[in-house]
Structure formats: structure tokens, C-alpha cells
Tab-separated table of C-alpha atoms in Angstrom:
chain	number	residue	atom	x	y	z
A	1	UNK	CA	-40.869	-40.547	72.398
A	2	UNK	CA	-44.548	-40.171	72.563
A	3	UNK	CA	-44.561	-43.799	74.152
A	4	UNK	CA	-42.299	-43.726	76.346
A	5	UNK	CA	-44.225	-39.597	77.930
A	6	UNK	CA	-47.366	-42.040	78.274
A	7	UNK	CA	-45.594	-44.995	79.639
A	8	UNK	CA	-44.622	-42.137	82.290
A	9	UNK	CA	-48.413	-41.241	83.245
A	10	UNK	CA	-48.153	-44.297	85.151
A	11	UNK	CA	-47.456	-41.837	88.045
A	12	UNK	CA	-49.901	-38.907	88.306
A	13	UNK	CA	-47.679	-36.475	89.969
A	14	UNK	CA	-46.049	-36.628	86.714
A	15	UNK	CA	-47.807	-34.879	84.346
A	16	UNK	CA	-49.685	-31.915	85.287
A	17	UNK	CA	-50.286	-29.946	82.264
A	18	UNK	CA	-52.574	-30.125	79.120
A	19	UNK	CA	-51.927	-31.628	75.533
A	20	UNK	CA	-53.579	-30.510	72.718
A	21	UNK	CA	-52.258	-31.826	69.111
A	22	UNK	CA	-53.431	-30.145	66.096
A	23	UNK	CA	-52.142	-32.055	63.099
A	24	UNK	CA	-52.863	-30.047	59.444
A	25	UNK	CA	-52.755	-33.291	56.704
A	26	UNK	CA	-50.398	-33.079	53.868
A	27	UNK	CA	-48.683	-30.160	54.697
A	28	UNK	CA	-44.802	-30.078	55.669
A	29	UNK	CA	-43.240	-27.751	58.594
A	30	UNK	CA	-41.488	-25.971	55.841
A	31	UNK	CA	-44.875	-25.931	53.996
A	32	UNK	CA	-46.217	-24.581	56.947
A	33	UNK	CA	-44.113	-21.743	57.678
A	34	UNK	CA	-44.151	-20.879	53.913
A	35	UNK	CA	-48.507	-20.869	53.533
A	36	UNK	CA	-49.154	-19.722	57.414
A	37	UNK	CA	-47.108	-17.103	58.709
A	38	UNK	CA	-49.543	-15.627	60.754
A	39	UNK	CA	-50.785	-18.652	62.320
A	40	UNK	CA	-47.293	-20.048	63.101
A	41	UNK	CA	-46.374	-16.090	64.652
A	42	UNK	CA	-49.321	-17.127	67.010
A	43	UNK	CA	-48.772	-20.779	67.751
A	44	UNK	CA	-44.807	-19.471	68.857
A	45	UNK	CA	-46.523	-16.547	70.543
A	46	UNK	CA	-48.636	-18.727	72.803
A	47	UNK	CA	-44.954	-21.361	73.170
A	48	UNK	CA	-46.505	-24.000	71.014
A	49	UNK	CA	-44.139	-27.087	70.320
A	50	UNK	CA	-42.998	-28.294	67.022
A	51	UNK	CA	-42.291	-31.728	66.416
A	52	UNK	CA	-39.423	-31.334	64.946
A	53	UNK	CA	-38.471	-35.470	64.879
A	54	UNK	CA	-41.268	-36.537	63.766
A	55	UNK	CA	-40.511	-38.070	60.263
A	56	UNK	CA	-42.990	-39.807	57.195
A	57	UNK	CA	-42.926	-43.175	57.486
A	58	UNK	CA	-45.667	-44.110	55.063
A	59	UNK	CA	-47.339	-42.953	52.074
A	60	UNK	CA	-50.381	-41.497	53.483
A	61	UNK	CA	-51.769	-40.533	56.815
A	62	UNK	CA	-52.513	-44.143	58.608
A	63	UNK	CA	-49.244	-45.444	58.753
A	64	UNK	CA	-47.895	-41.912	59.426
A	65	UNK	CA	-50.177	-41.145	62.685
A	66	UNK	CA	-50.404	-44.597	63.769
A	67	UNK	CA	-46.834	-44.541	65.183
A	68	UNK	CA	-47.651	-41.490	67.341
A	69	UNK	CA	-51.124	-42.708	68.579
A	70	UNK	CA	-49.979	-46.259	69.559
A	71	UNK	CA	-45.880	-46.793	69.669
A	72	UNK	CA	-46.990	-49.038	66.825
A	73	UNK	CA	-46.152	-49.747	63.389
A	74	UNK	CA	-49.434	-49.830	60.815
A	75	UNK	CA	-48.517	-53.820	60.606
A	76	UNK	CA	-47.925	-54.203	64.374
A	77	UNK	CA	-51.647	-52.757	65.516
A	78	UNK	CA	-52.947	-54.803	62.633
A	79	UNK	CA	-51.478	-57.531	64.117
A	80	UNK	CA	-52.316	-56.990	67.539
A	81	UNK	CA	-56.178	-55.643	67.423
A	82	UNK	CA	-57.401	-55.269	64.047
A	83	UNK	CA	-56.624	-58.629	62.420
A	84	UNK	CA	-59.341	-58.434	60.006
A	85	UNK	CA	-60.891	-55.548	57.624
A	86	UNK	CA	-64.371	-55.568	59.715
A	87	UNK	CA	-62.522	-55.356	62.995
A	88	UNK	CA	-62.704	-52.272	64.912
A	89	UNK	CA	-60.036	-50.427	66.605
A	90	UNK	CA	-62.035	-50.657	69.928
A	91	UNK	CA	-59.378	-52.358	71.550
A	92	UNK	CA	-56.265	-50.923	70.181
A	93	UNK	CA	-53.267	-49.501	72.510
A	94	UNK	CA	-54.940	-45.377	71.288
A	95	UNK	CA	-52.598	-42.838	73.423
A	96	UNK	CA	-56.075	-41.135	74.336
A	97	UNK	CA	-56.348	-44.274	76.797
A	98	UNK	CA	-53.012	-43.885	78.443
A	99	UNK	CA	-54.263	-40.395	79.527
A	100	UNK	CA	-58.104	-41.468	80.177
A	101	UNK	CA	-56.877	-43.743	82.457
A	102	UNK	CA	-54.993	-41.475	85.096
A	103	UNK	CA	-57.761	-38.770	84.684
A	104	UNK	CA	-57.542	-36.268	81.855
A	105	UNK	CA	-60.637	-35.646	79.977
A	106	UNK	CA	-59.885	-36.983	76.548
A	107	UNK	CA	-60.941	-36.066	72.662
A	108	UNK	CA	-60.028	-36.636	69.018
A	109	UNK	CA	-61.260	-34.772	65.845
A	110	UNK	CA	-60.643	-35.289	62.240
A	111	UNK	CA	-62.884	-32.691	60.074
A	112	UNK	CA	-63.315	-35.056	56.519
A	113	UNK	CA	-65.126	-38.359	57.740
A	114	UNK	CA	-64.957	-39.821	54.458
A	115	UNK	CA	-60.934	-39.883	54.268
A	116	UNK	CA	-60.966	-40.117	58.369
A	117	UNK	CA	-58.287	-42.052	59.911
A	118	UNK	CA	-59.909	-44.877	61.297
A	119	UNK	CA	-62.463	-45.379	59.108
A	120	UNK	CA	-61.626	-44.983	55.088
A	121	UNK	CA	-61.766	-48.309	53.877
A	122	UNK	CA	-61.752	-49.672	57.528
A	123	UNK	CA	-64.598	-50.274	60.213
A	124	UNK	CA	-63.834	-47.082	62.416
A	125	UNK	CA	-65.337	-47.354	66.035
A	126	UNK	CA	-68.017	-49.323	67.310
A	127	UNK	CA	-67.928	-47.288	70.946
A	128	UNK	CA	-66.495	-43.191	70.754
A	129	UNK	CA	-63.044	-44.058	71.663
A	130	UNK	CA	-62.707	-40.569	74.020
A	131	UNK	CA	-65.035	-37.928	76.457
A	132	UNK	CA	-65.173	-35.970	73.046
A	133	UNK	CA	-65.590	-37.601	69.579
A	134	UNK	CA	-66.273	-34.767	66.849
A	135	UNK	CA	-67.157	-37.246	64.070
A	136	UNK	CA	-70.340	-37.788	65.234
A	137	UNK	CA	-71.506	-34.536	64.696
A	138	UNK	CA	-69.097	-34.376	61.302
A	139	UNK	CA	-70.292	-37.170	59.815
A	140	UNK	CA	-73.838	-35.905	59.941
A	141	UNK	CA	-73.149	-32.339	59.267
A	142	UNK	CA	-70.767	-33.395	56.225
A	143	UNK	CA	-74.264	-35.557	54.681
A	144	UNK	CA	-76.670	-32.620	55.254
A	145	UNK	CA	-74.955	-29.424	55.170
A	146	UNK	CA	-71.497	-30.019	53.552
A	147	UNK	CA	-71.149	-28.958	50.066
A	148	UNK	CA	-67.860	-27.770	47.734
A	149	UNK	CA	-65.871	-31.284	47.285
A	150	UNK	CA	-63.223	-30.238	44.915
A	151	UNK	CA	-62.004	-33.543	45.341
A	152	UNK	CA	-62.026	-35.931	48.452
A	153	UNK	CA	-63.074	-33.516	51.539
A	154	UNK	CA	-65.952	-31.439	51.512
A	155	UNK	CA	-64.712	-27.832	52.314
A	156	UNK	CA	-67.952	-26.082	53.708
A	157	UNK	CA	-70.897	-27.190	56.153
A	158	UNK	CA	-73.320	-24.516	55.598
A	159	UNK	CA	-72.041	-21.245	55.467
A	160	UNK	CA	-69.119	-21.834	56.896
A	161	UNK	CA	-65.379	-23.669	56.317
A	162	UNK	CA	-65.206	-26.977	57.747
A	163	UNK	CA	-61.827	-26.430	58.889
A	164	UNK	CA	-63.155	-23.541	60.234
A	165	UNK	CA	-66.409	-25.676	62.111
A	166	UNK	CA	-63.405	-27.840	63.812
A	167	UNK	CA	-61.100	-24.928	65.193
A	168	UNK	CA	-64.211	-23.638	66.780
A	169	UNK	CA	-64.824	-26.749	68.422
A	170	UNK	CA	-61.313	-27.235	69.730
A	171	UNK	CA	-61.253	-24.027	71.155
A	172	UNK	CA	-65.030	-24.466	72.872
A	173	UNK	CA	-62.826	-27.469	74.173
A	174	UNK	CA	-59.466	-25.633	75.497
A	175	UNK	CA	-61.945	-23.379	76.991
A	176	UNK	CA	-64.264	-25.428	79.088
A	177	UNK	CA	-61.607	-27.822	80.406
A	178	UNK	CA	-59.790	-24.876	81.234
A	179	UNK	CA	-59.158	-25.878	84.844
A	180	UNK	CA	-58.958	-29.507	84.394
A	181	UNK	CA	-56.424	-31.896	82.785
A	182	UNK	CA	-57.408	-32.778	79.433
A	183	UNK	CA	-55.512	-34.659	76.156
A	184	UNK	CA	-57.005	-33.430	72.474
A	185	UNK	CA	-55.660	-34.825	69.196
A	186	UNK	CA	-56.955	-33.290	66.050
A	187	UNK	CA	-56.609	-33.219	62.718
A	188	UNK	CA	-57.623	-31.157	59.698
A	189	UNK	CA	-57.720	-32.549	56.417
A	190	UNK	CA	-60.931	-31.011	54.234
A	191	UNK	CA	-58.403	-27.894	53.212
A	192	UNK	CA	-55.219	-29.435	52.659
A	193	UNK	CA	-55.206	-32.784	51.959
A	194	UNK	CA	-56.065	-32.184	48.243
A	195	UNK	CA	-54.400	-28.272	47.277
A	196	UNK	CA	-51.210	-27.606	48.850
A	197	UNK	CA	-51.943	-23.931	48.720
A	198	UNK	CA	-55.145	-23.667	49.437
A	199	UNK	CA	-54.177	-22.757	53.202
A	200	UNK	CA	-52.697	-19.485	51.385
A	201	UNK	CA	-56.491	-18.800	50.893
């Protein structure tokens, strides 16, 4: 589905309205409703939508988000622009591209760089693949300020949640591009990806 919305953007008189995707790692939509009541109250509030079709196809989060970020399989992209472990996914078929090219404003998020999508035990991005790339700033923060690793993600920077860091900078985001077209994909994985109850906390 998401393929065939950008295949559409082909036509700017098409698509007039913003896209912001906030992913939460490890968590279910029945998790979710069970751990965040309040935030789910607000996210139907505000008329956010569920994907309610979108189904694990893997066993962790690459092969699940690559589907929805490229129409691809994990095995097709590998095949088609990342061939070999130190090849970067500079010139991979990203959705963020589809929208970049007909004029949104484009950025993508993750808030545990070690575990991040694109780069765990792959090269990551030689050039920021959108307007806004927050792992830049989380990579550094993460090395200097970022203690608490229970396990994988570090859960603070400074004084304050990481998870908590990244909503902050989404909504600095939503907020400045207000008035303009923009596409934001984001997702949080310092508080969830190792505790499943954690976002009960």
C-alpha cells in the first residue's frame, strides 16, 4: 500500500497533506493499547491512523520496516543497492525520496544509534539521506551524555529520557513545517526494545 500512495506522488495535486510516522519498536497494537492508554486517547483525539495491515514479516526490525520504507523485501534491497556489508544505503529506493522529490521537506529519526536501522552491523549512510537526520545529533549525544543501558539502548542523555529527547524533536519539527508539506518517519527504540513494560513507566 505504502508503494503504490508514493508511486501516486508522481502528480503533485495529489497529495496535499503531511505524514508523520512514529513507529514505537517491539511493541504490538494490542501492546500498545494495553501499556499507553493515555497516549493512544490522544493520538485518536488528534484522528491519528493505525496501521492496522501492517503484519511482522521478520524477526527483528530490518526486515520488518524495510517493506514499508522501500516496497522491498530485506533480500530484494540487498540485492538491488546494498550488495555487500560495507555498502551504504545511499542509493536505495527510501520512501523519504519519493516525497523529497515532488517537494515535501523530509526527515527520519531513530533514538538508539547503536541498534539503529541502517546501521547495526551495516555501514549506515555516507550522505544524511533527508532535510532532517536526528542521528547526527544522537549519535553524539548517546557517547557524551547518554547513560542507564539496561541492556542494548541507552535510556537517558543527561537529565532527561531519550525517548523523551526525540518526541521533543519531532514536535520542534511538526511545528516549524507547520505551513509546508513535509514527510517524518521515526522510530523509538531506547524504551521498548528491551522491557515490554517499561512504557507503563
Amino acid at each position: 500500500r505504502v508503494k503504490a500512495k508514493a508511486e501516486k506522488l508522481s502528480d503533485k495535486n495529489v497529495i496535499d497533506f503531511n505524514i508523520l510516522i512514529l513507529g514505537i519498536d517491539a511493541v504490538s497494537r494490542l501492546n500498545f493499547y494495553r501499556t499507553m492508554p493515555l497516549t493512544l486517547k490522544i493520538l485518536k483525539d488528534i484522528g491519528a491512523v493505525e496501521f492496522r495491515g501492517y503484519n511482522k514479516v521478520g524477526d527483528n526490525t530490518y526486515p520488518n520496516l524495510i517493506p514499508i520504507l522501500s516496497g522491498l523485501s530485506e533480500n530484494e534491497l540487498s540485492t538491488l543497492c546494498v550488495p555487500r556489508k560495507n555498502s551504504s544505503f545511499d542509493d536505495c529506493p527510501l520512501i523519504w525520496k519519493r516525497f523529497k522529490d515532488v517537494g515535501y521537506t523530509t526527515a527520519f529519526g531513530e533514538d538508539a544509534s547503536s541498534i539503529s536501522l541502517f546501521n547495526y552491523l551495516k555501514k549506515g549512510f555516507v550522505e544524511a539521506p533527508t532535510d532532517y537526520y536526528w542521528r547526527t545529533f544522537n549519535s553524539r549525544a548517546e557517547a557524551e551524555i547518554g547513560h542507564e543501558k539496561h541492556l542494548n539502548a541507552k535510556l537517558c542523555l543527561g537529565p532527561r529520557m531519550t525517548v523523551d529527547v526525540l518526541l521533543g524533536y519531532i514536535s520542534k519539527f511538526v511545528q516549524m513545517l507547520k505551513n509546508n508539506l513535509f514527510f517524518g518517519f521515526f522510530w523509538e527504540t531506547s524504551l521498548t526494545h528491551d522491557c515490554l513494560n517499561y512504557p507503563i513507566l
